[in-house]
Tab-separated table of C-alpha atoms in Angstrom:
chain	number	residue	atom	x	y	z
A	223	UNK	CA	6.458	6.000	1.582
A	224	UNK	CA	3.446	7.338	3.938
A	225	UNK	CA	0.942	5.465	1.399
A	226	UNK	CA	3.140	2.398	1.307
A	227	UNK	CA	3.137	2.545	5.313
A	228	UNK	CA	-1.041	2.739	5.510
A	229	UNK	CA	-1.186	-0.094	3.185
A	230	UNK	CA	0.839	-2.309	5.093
A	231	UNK	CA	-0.537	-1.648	8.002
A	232	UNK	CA	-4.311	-3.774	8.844
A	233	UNK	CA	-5.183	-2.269	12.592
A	234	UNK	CA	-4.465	1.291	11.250
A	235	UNK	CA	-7.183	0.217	8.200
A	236	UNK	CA	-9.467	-1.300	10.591
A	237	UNK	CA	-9.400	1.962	12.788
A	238	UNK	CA	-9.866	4.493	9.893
A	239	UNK	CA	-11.972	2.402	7.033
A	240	UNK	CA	-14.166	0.921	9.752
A	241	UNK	CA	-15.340	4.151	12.018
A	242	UNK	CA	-18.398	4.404	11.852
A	243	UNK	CA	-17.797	8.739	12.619
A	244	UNK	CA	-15.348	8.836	9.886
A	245	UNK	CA	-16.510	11.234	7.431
A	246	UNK	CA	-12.817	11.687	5.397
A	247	UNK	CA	-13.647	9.334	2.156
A	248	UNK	CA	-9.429	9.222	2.074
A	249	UNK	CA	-9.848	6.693	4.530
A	250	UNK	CA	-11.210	3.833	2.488
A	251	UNK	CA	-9.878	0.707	0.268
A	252	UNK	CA	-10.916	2.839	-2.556
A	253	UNK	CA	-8.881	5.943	-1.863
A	254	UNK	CA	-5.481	3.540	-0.431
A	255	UNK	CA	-5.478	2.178	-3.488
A	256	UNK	CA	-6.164	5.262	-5.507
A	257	UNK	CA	-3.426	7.695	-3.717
A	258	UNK	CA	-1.018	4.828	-4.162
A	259	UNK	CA	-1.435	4.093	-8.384
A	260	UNK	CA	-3.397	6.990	-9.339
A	261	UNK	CA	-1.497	10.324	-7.555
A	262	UNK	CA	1.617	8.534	-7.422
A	263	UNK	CA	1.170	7.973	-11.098
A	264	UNK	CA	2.690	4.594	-10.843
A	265	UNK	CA	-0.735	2.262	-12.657
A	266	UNK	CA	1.649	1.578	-15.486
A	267	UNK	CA	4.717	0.197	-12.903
A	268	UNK	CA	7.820	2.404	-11.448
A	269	UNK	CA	9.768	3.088	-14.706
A	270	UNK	CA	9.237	6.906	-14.872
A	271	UNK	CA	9.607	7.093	-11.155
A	272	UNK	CA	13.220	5.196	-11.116
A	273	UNK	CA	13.817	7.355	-14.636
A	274	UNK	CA	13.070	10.293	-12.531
A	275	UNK	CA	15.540	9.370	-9.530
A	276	UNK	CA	12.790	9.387	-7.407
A	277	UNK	CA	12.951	5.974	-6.953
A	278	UNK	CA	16.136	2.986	-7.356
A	279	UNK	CA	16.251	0.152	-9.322
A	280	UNK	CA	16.933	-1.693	-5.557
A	281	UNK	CA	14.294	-0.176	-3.483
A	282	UNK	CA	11.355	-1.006	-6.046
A	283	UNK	CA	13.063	-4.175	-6.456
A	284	UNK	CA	12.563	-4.640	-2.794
A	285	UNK	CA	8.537	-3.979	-3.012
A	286	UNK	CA	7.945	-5.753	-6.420
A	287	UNK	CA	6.409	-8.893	-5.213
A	288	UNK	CA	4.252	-6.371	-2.483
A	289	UNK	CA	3.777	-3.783	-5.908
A	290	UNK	CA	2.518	-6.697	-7.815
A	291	UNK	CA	-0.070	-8.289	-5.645
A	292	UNK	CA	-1.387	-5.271	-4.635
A	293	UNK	CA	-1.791	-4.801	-8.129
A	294	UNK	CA	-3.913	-7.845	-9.084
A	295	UNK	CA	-5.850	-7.579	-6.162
A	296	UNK	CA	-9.532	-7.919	-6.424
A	297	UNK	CA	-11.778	-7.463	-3.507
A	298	UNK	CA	-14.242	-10.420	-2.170
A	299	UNK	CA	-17.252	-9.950	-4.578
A	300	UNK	CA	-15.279	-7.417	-7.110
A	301	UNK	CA	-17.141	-4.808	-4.107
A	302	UNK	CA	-14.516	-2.280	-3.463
A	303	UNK	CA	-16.700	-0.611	-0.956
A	304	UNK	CA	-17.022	-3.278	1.563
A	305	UNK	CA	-13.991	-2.046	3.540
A	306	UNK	CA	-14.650	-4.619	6.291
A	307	UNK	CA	-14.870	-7.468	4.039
A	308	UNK	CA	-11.458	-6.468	2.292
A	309	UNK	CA	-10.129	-6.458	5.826
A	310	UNK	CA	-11.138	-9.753	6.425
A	311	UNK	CA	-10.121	-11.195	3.099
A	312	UNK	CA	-7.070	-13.500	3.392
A	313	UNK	CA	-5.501	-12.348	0.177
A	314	UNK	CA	-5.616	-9.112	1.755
A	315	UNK	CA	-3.793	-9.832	4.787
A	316	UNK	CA	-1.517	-11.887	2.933
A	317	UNK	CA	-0.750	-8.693	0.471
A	318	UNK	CA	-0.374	-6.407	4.063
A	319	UNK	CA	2.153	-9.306	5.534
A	320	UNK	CA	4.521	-9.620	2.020
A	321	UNK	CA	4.301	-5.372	2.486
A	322	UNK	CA	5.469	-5.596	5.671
A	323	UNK	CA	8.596	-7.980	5.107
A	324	UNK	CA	8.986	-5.519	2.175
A	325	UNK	CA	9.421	-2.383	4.045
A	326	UNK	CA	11.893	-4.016	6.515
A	327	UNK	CA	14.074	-4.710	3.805
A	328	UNK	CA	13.595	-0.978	2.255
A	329	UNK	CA	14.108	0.977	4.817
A	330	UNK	CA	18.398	-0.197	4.612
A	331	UNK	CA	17.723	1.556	1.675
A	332	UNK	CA	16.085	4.697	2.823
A	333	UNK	CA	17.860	7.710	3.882
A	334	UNK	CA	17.069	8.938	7.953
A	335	UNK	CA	14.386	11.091	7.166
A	336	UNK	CA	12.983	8.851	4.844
A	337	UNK	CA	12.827	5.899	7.352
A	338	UNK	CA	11.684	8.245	9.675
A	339	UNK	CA	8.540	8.676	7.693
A	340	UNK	CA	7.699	4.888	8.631
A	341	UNK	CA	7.705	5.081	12.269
């Protein structure tokens, strides 16, 4: 859910991919997208999480569309390391807005502490 939350949300990218005294390489288009496929294991889609229980068939079903274009993104240039340039990129923001209308209709889902996490 926190990874979910930072990728849905463009001012909190701007602050941390674009500062200039940031020396945390976490806080980068590379590294979103990594912690959200890569350490959540999820590159080959949610089965094994929903098999788990760790996720419902609803609440992916809720972030599919968001799951999916985030998915076949591809930055401006195939340049994964021009942060501001992603951040700019209206496929981007278009990706961050269907997130957004994605996690308001999650969080019905979510327990309290779980929607608590996206405050």
């Amino acid at each position: 859910l926190l990874i979910i939350k930072d990728l849905t949300n463009l001012e909190y990218q701007k602050q941390t991919w674009l500062n200039p005294n940031n020396s945390n390489p976490h806080y980068s288009f590379i590294e979103f997208m990594c912690s959200y496929f890569d350490d959540l294991n999820i590159s080959d889609g949610y089965e094994n999480l929903i098999k788990k229980g760790l996720v419902t068939q609803k609440e992916y079903d809720l972030i599919y569309e968001w799951n999916i274009l985030l998915s076949e993104y591809e930055s401006p240039n195939n340049n994964d390391f021009e942060n501001n340039t992603i951040l700019n990129d209206p496929k981007w923001i278009r990706i961050i807005e269907i997130g957004i209308i994605s996690l308001e209709k999650l969080k019905p889902e979510l327990s309290k502490l779980e929607r608590s996490l996206l405050i």
